[in-house]
Coordinates of C-alpha atoms in Angstrom, one line a residue:
M1 CA 20.1 20.4 15.1
S2 CA 20.7 17.8 12.6
E3 CA 18.7 17.0 9.8
P4 CA 16.3 13.5 9.3
K5 CA 18.8 10.6 8.1
K6 CA 17.2 10.5 4.4
S7 CA 16.8 6.4 3.2
R8 CA 19.3 5.2 1.3
L9 CA 17.7 1.6 1.0
P10 CA 17.8 -0.4 -2.2
H11 CA 15.1 -0.3 -4.5
Y12 CA 12.7 -2.5 -3.7
L13 CA 13.1 -4.3 -7.4
F14 CA 16.8 -5.5 -6.0
G15 CA 15.1 -8.3 -4.3
A16 CA 13.1 -9.0 -7.2
L17 CA 12.2 -12.1 -8.5
P18 CA 14.4 -11.8 -12.4
G19 CA 11.5 -12.8 -14.5
V20 CA 9.4 -9.8 -13.1
W21 CA 12.0 -7.5 -13.8
R22 CA 12.4 -8.6 -17.5
E23 CA 8.5 -8.3 -17.5
V24 CA 7.9 -4.7 -16.0
N25 CA 10.8 -3.7 -18.4
R26 CA 9.3 -5.6 -22.1
R27 CA 5.5 -3.9 -20.9
Y28 CA 6.8 -0.6 -19.7
G29 CA 10.4 0.2 -20.2
P30 CA 12.4 1.9 -21.3
V31 CA 15.2 3.1 -18.9
D32 CA 15.9 6.7 -19.0
S33 CA 19.5 7.0 -19.3
T34 CA 19.1 9.0 -16.3
F35 CA 18.6 5.9 -14.3
R36 CA 20.8 3.6 -15.4
S37 CA 23.1 3.7 -12.7
R38 CA 19.8 2.8 -10.5
A39 CA 18.8 -0.4 -13.4
A40 CA 22.3 -1.6 -12.7
R41 CA 22.2 -2.1 -8.9
I42 CA 18.7 -3.3 -9.6
Q43 CA 19.9 -6.4 -12.2
L44 CA 23.1 -6.2 -9.1
G45 CA 20.7 -7.1 -6.5
I46 CA 18.6 -9.6 -8.6
W47 CA 21.3 -11.8 -9.8
S48 CA 23.5 -11.5 -6.7
L49 CA 20.5 -13.0 -5.0
A50 CA 19.4 -16.3 -6.9
P51 CA 21.5 -18.8 -4.5
E52 CA 19.7 -17.6 -1.7
R53 CA 16.3 -17.5 -3.1
F54 CA 16.8 -20.8 -4.2
W55 CA 18.2 -22.3 -1.0
E56 CA 14.9 -20.6 0.8
S57 CA 12.5 -22.2 -1.7
W58 CA 14.0 -25.4 -1.3
R59 CA 14.7 -25.5 2.4
F60 CA 11.3 -23.9 3.4
G61 CA 9.0 -24.2 1.0
R62 CA 7.2 -27.0 2.2
A63 CA 6.5 -25.5 5.1
I64 CA 4.7 -22.0 3.9
Q65 CA 2.5 -23.9 1.6
H66 CA 1.3 -26.2 4.4
T67 CA 0.9 -23.3 6.8
E68 CA -2.6 -22.1 7.4
L69 CA -4.2 -18.8 7.3
D70 CA -7.2 -19.3 10.0
P71 CA -9.0 -16.8 11.0
A72 CA -8.9 -15.5 7.3
P73 CA -7.4 -12.3 7.2
V74 CA -8.3 -8.7 7.8
F75 CA -7.9 -6.3 4.5
I76 CA -7.3 -2.6 5.2
L77 CA -8.5 -0.5 2.4
G78 CA -8.9 2.9 0.7
Y79 CA -7.3 5.7 -1.2
W80 CA -3.7 6.0 -1.2
Q81 CA -3.0 8.7 1.4
S82 CA -7.0 8.2 2.9
G83 CA -5.5 7.4 6.3
H84 CA -4.7 3.4 6.3
S85 CA -1.3 3.0 7.0
L86 CA -2.3 5.4 10.0
L87 CA -5.1 2.5 11.1
H88 CA -2.8 -0.3 10.0
Y89 CA 0.1 0.9 12.2
L90 CA -2.3 1.3 15.5
M91 CA -4.0 -2.0 14.9
A92 CA -0.2 -4.2 14.5
N93 CA 0.2 -3.8 18.0
D94 CA -2.6 -6.2 18.2
P95 CA -0.4 -9.6 19.4
Q96 CA -3.5 -11.8 17.5
F97 CA -2.0 -9.9 13.7
A98 CA 1.0 -11.1 11.9
T99 CA 1.5 -8.2 9.0
T100 CA 4.3 -7.4 6.3
S101 CA 7.0 -6.0 7.6
L102 CA 9.9 -3.2 5.8
L103 CA 12.1 -6.7 6.1
H104 CA 9.6 -8.5 4.3
C105 CA 8.9 -6.4 1.2
A106 CA 12.7 -5.4 0.4
L107 CA 13.6 -9.6 0.1
P108 CA 9.9 -10.7 -0.8
S109 CA 11.8 -14.3 -2.3
C110 CA 14.3 -14.6 0.7
W111 CA 14.6 -12.6 3.8
A112 CA 14.3 -15.5 5.9
T113 CA 17.6 -16.9 4.5
V114 CA 19.5 -12.9 4.5
E115 CA 17.9 -12.0 7.8
P116 CA 20.5 -11.1 9.6
L117 CA 22.4 -8.7 7.3
A118 CA 19.3 -7.6 5.7
R119 CA 18.3 -6.1 8.9
R120 CA 21.8 -4.6 9.8
L121 CA 20.9 -3.3 6.0
L122 CA 17.7 -1.5 6.8
R123 CA 18.8 -0.5 10.2
R124 CA 21.8 1.4 9.3
R125 CA 20.6 2.8 5.6
G126 CA 17.0 3.2 6.3
S127 CA 14.9 6.5 7.9
P128 CA 13.3 6.5 10.8
T129 CA 10.0 7.5 9.5
R130 CA 8.4 7.0 6.4
V131 CA 8.9 9.2 3.6
V132 CA 5.1 10.6 2.6
D133 CA 4.1 10.9 6.8
S134 CA 6.0 11.0 10.0
L135 CA 4.7 7.2 10.7
P136 CA 8.0 5.3 12.4
M137 CA 9.5 2.7 10.2
S138 CA 11.7 0.1 11.1
A139 CA 13.0 -3.2 9.7
D140 CA 10.1 -5.1 11.8
G141 CA 6.8 -2.1 11.8
P142 CA 4.1 -3.0 9.6
Q143 CA 4.3 -2.3 5.7
G144 CA 1.6 -2.6 3.4
D145 CA 1.8 -6.0 1.2
E146 CA 1.4 -4.6 -2.2
L147 CA 5.6 -3.3 -1.9
A148 CA 6.1 -6.7 -1.3
M149 CA 4.0 -8.3 -4.4
A150 CA 6.4 -5.7 -6.3
G151 CA 8.9 -7.9 -6.2
L152 CA 6.9 -11.1 -6.8
T153 CA 4.4 -10.4 -9.6
D154 CA 4.6 -7.5 -12.4
K155 CA 0.5 -6.9 -11.3
S156 CA 1.7 -4.6 -8.6
I157 CA 1.0 -0.3 -8.3
Y158 CA 4.5 -0.1 -7.3
H159 CA 5.4 0.1 -11.1
G160 CA 3.8 2.6 -12.1
Y161 CA 6.6 4.8 -9.3
T162 CA 8.8 3.3 -11.4
F163 CA 7.8 3.9 -14.8
P164 CA 5.6 6.8 -14.5
R165 CA 5.3 7.2 -18.2
A166 CA 3.0 4.2 -18.4
Y167 CA 1.3 4.8 -15.3
D168 CA -1.9 4.5 -16.8
A169 CA -1.5 1.3 -17.8
I170 CA 0.0 -0.5 -15.0
F171 CA -2.8 1.0 -12.9
R172 CA -5.5 -0.8 -14.7
R173 CA -3.7 -3.8 -15.1
A174 CA -2.2 -4.3 -11.7
V175 CA -5.5 -2.5 -9.8
L176 CA -8.5 -3.3 -12.0
F177 CA -6.9 -6.3 -13.7
E178 CA -7.8 -5.0 -17.1
G179 CA -6.5 -7.2 -19.7
V180 CA -5.1 -9.9 -17.5
T181 CA -6.2 -13.3 -18.5
D182 CA -7.3 -15.9 -16.1
E183 CA -4.7 -18.0 -15.8
E184 CA -2.1 -14.5 -14.8
L185 CA -5.0 -14.2 -12.0
R186 CA -4.9 -17.2 -10.9
D187 CA -1.1 -16.8 -10.9
W188 CA -1.6 -13.8 -9.1
K189 CA -4.0 -15.2 -6.0
Q190 CA -1.4 -18.1 -5.4
G191 CA 1.3 -15.6 -5.4
Y192 CA -0.1 -13.5 -2.9
R193 CA -1.4 -16.4 -0.7
G194 CA 2.1 -17.8 -0.5
L195 CA 2.9 -14.2 0.3
L196 CA 0.7 -14.3 3.2
Q197 CA 1.4 -18.1 4.3
K198 CA 5.0 -16.9 4.6
V199 CA 4.6 -14.4 6.7
A200 CA 2.3 -16.3 8.7
W201 CA 4.8 -19.1 9.4
H202 CA 7.6 -16.0 9.8
S203 CA 5.6 -14.6 12.6
G204 CA 4.2 -17.9 14.1
R205 CA 1.0 -16.2 13.8
S206 CA -2.0 -17.6 11.7
R207 CA -4.3 -14.1 11.3
L208 CA -3.4 -12.0 8.5
L209 CA -3.2 -8.0 8.8
S210 CA -2.8 -6.5 5.2
R211 CA -2.5 -2.6 4.7
N212 CA -3.1 -1.9 0.3
A213 CA -4.9 0.3 -0.8
A214 CA -4.4 -1.2 -4.4
H215 CA -7.1 -4.1 -2.9
T216 CA -9.6 -1.8 -3.1
G217 CA -10.2 -2.7 -6.5
R218 CA -9.9 -6.0 -5.8
V219 CA -12.4 -6.8 -3.6
R220 CA -14.3 -9.4 -5.9
Q221 CA -10.9 -11.4 -6.0
L222 CA -9.7 -11.4 -2.2
L223 CA -13.1 -12.8 -1.7
E224 CA -12.5 -15.4 -4.0
L225 CA -9.4 -16.3 -2.2
F226 CA -10.7 -15.8 1.4
P227 CA -14.4 -15.6 1.8
Q228 CA -14.5 -15.5 5.1
A229 CA -12.4 -12.2 5.3
K230 CA -13.2 -8.6 7.2
F231 CA -12.3 -5.8 5.4
I232 CA -11.8 -1.7 6.8
H233 CA -12.7 0.9 4.1
V234 CA -10.7 4.1 5.2
H235 CA -11.8 7.4 3.6
R236 CA -10.7 11.3 3.8
N237 CA -12.4 14.3 2.2
P238 CA -11.7 14.2 -1.7
Y239 CA -10.4 17.7 -1.5
R240 CA -7.5 15.8 0.8
V241 CA -6.8 13.2 -1.2
F242 CA -6.5 15.4 -4.1
A243 CA -4.3 18.3 -2.1
A244 CA -2.2 15.2 -1.3
Q245 CA -1.0 14.2 -5.0
K246 CA 1.6 16.2 -5.5
T247 CA 3.5 15.0 -2.5
K248 CA 3.0 11.4 -3.0
W249 CA 4.2 11.9 -6.6
R250 CA 7.4 13.7 -5.8
S251 CA 8.4 11.0 -2.6
L252 CA 7.7 8.2 -3.9
C253 CA 8.9 8.9 -7.8
S254 CA 12.3 10.4 -6.1
L255 CA 12.9 6.5 -4.3
W256 CA 11.9 4.5 -7.1
A257 CA 11.3 6.1 -10.5
L258 CA 13.6 4.5 -14.0
Q259 CA 11.6 7.1 -16.1
T260 CA 11.5 10.8 -15.9
P261 CA 8.4 11.8 -14.3
N262 CA 5.7 14.1 -15.6
I263 CA 3.9 15.4 -11.7
E264 CA 1.5 17.1 -13.7
Q265 CA 0.7 14.2 -16.1
L266 CA 0.7 12.1 -12.8
I267 CA -2.2 14.3 -10.8
E268 CA -4.0 14.4 -14.2
D269 CA -4.2 10.3 -14.6
T270 CA -5.2 10.2 -10.7
I271 CA -7.9 12.4 -11.4
R272 CA -9.4 10.4 -14.3
L273 CA -8.9 7.0 -12.2
Y274 CA -9.7 8.3 -9.2
P275 CA -13.3 7.7 -10.2
E276 CA -12.5 4.0 -11.9
L277 CA -11.4 3.1 -8.6
M278 CA -14.3 3.7 -6.5
Q279 CA -16.7 3.2 -8.7
Q280 CA -15.5 -0.4 -8.6
F281 CA -15.2 -0.6 -5.2
L282 CA -18.8 1.1 -4.0
K283 CA -19.7 -1.8 -6.8
N284 CA -18.5 -5.1 -5.5
R285 CA -18.6 -3.7 -1.5
A286 CA -22.1 -5.5 -2.1
L287 CA -20.7 -8.3 -2.6
I288 CA -18.6 -8.4 1.2
P289 CA -21.4 -10.5 3.8
A290 CA -23.0 -8.8 6.6
G291 CA -20.6 -8.0 9.4
Q292 CA -17.1 -8.4 7.3
L293 CA -17.1 -4.7 6.5
T294 CA -16.6 -1.8 8.1
E295 CA -15.8 1.6 7.3
V296 CA -13.6 5.0 8.9
R297 CA -12.9 8.3 8.3
Y298 CA -9.9 9.8 9.3
D299 CA -10.8 13.0 10.8
D300 CA -12.7 10.3 13.3
L301 CA -9.4 8.1 13.7
L302 CA -6.6 11.1 13.7
A303 CA -9.3 12.6 16.4
N304 CA -10.0 9.9 18.6
P305 CA -8.4 6.5 18.0
V306 CA -9.4 4.4 20.6
S307 CA -12.3 5.5 19.7
A308 CA -12.8 4.9 16.6
L309 CA -10.9 1.4 16.7
R310 CA -13.4 0.0 19.5
R311 CA -16.0 0.4 16.9
V312 CA -14.1 -1.2 14.3
Y313 CA -13.5 -4.2 16.5
A314 CA -16.8 -4.4 17.6
E315 CA -18.3 -4.4 14.0
L316 CA -16.1 -7.0 13.2
D317 CA -16.5 -8.9 15.8
L318 CA -12.7 -9.2 16.5
P319 CA -11.6 -10.4 19.6
G320 CA -8.5 -9.0 21.9
F321 CA -9.4 -5.1 22.0
E322 CA -8.1 -4.4 25.6
K323 CA -4.8 -5.9 24.7
L324 CA -5.0 -3.6 21.9
E325 CA -6.1 -0.6 23.7
V326 CA -3.1 -1.1 27.0
R327 CA -0.7 -0.9 24.3
L328 CA -2.2 2.1 22.8
A329 CA -1.9 4.0 26.1
T330 CA 2.2 3.6 25.7
P331 CA 4.1 7.4 25.3
E332 CA 5.4 6.2 21.8
Q333 CA 2.0 5.1 20.1
S334 CA 1.0 8.8 21.9
Q335 CA 2.6 10.7 18.5
L336 CA 0.3 10.3 15.5
G337 CA 1.6 10.8 11.5
Q338 CA 0.3 13.7 10.0
L339 CA -0.5 12.6 6.1
A340 CA 0.6 15.2 3.0
G341 CA -2.3 17.4 2.1
H342 CA -3.4 18.8 5.2
S343 CA -1.6 21.8 5.1
V344 CA -1.9 22.5 1.7
T345 CA -3.8 25.6 -0.1
L346 CA -6.0 24.1 -3.1
T347 CA -6.6 27.2 -6.0
P348 CA -10.6 28.1 -7.1
E349 CA -10.0 26.4 -10.0
Q350 CA -8.5 22.4 -8.2
I351 CA -11.8 22.9 -5.8
D352 CA -14.1 23.4 -9.1
L353 CA -11.9 20.2 -10.8
V354 CA -12.6 17.8 -7.6
R355 CA -16.2 18.6 -7.3
R356 CA -16.3 18.3 -11.0
E357 CA -14.8 14.9 -11.3
W358 CA -15.1 13.5 -8.1
G359 CA -18.7 15.1 -7.0
F360 CA -19.8 11.4 -6.5
A361 CA -17.4 10.8 -3.5
F362 CA -18.7 13.1 -1.7
E363 CA -22.2 12.0 -1.6
V364 CA -21.2 7.8 -1.0
L365 CA -18.9 8.7 1.6
G366 CA -20.8 11.6 3.4
Y367 CA -18.3 14.7 3.0
P368 CA -20.0 18.0 2.4
L369 CA -19.6 20.0 -1.4
D370 CA -18.6 23.0 0.7
P371 CA -15.0 22.8 1.6
S372 CA -15.4 25.4 4.5
L373 CA -17.3 22.9 6.5
M374 CA -14.5 20.0 6.0
A375 CA -13.3 18.6 9.5
E376 CA -9.6 19.8 8.0
P377 CA -10.1 22.6 6.5
V378 CA -8.8 23.2 3.3
N379 CA -7.4 26.6 2.3
T380 CA -7.9 28.4 -0.5
T381 CA -6.5 31.2 -2.8
D382 CA -7.2 33.4 -6.1
D383 CA -3.1 32.5 -6.3
E384 CA -2.1 30.3 -9.4

């Protein structure tokens, strides 16, 4: 049997705006010598696509600006490796929703102009599944919109996978908006609304379904943009979230890094930043009006996705569940991706670390501190 095809897609910054490339280099560089050829290809892509960016803005800009986003978007959020990608993949089968795709994320400023060529490239060079789980991946398949925003702004967590030595600073600026001026925040809001309008214009559907883990820290800003927005918070046992981190970091840095990553340091950053993000979400969760928020356990979603989605639609008063249920009954939807970290063995020291640093999350999310009581059991070992 042949090995699965590995992704050979261009770096996400290949389709970025020139100003984004300059800004991330200024703030988070330099690029390590090992990755100079990768950086050179990025610069080649950015400048070679300049005519297409100009044409797309001139030809379609006015139509995009006048595209209505009504009803308000539905935002799927939750910490990385908590199951929001699976929920997004399932809900994207609902024909009422527009959602960002790999095509949109690869070339956010010119996909409509270069669409035929881009589709051929993504089909020929892409992998059939995602690198961090086994969910299907294609040019039109659902993709988190943070990847598209990474080509449009320096305030995206994806730049932390590209410049891993600056991950802490990027996380604080891009996710928590620490140190971001009012003018910068206005620019981010304008850019994000513009991206969603463009996806709606391109798809012919006016209701957006967004999946974005970084939005877990941006609830206040999203409500300022879309007061009627609906939110779905997907969460997973903190032990399993921790167990998935090494796989996540190795996979994403292998795709995007322009600096040699220190995986152990990045896991230490995660230990420190997870509580800050979750505390911010818990504080801002109270801002969401009644009837506009529901919460989903990854365990429940994996065990019975139809039942979990039926509850989501009912609690958010979303129409059309019957159409989605029919689509989920097809054979291609029956194979669900398994998140990283499911079979990772944690040492007693790691379990103590998670319990000590993330203990509050077990209580507020309703998980037992005893790892043996988990729906996804934690295997333990005395070995380092």
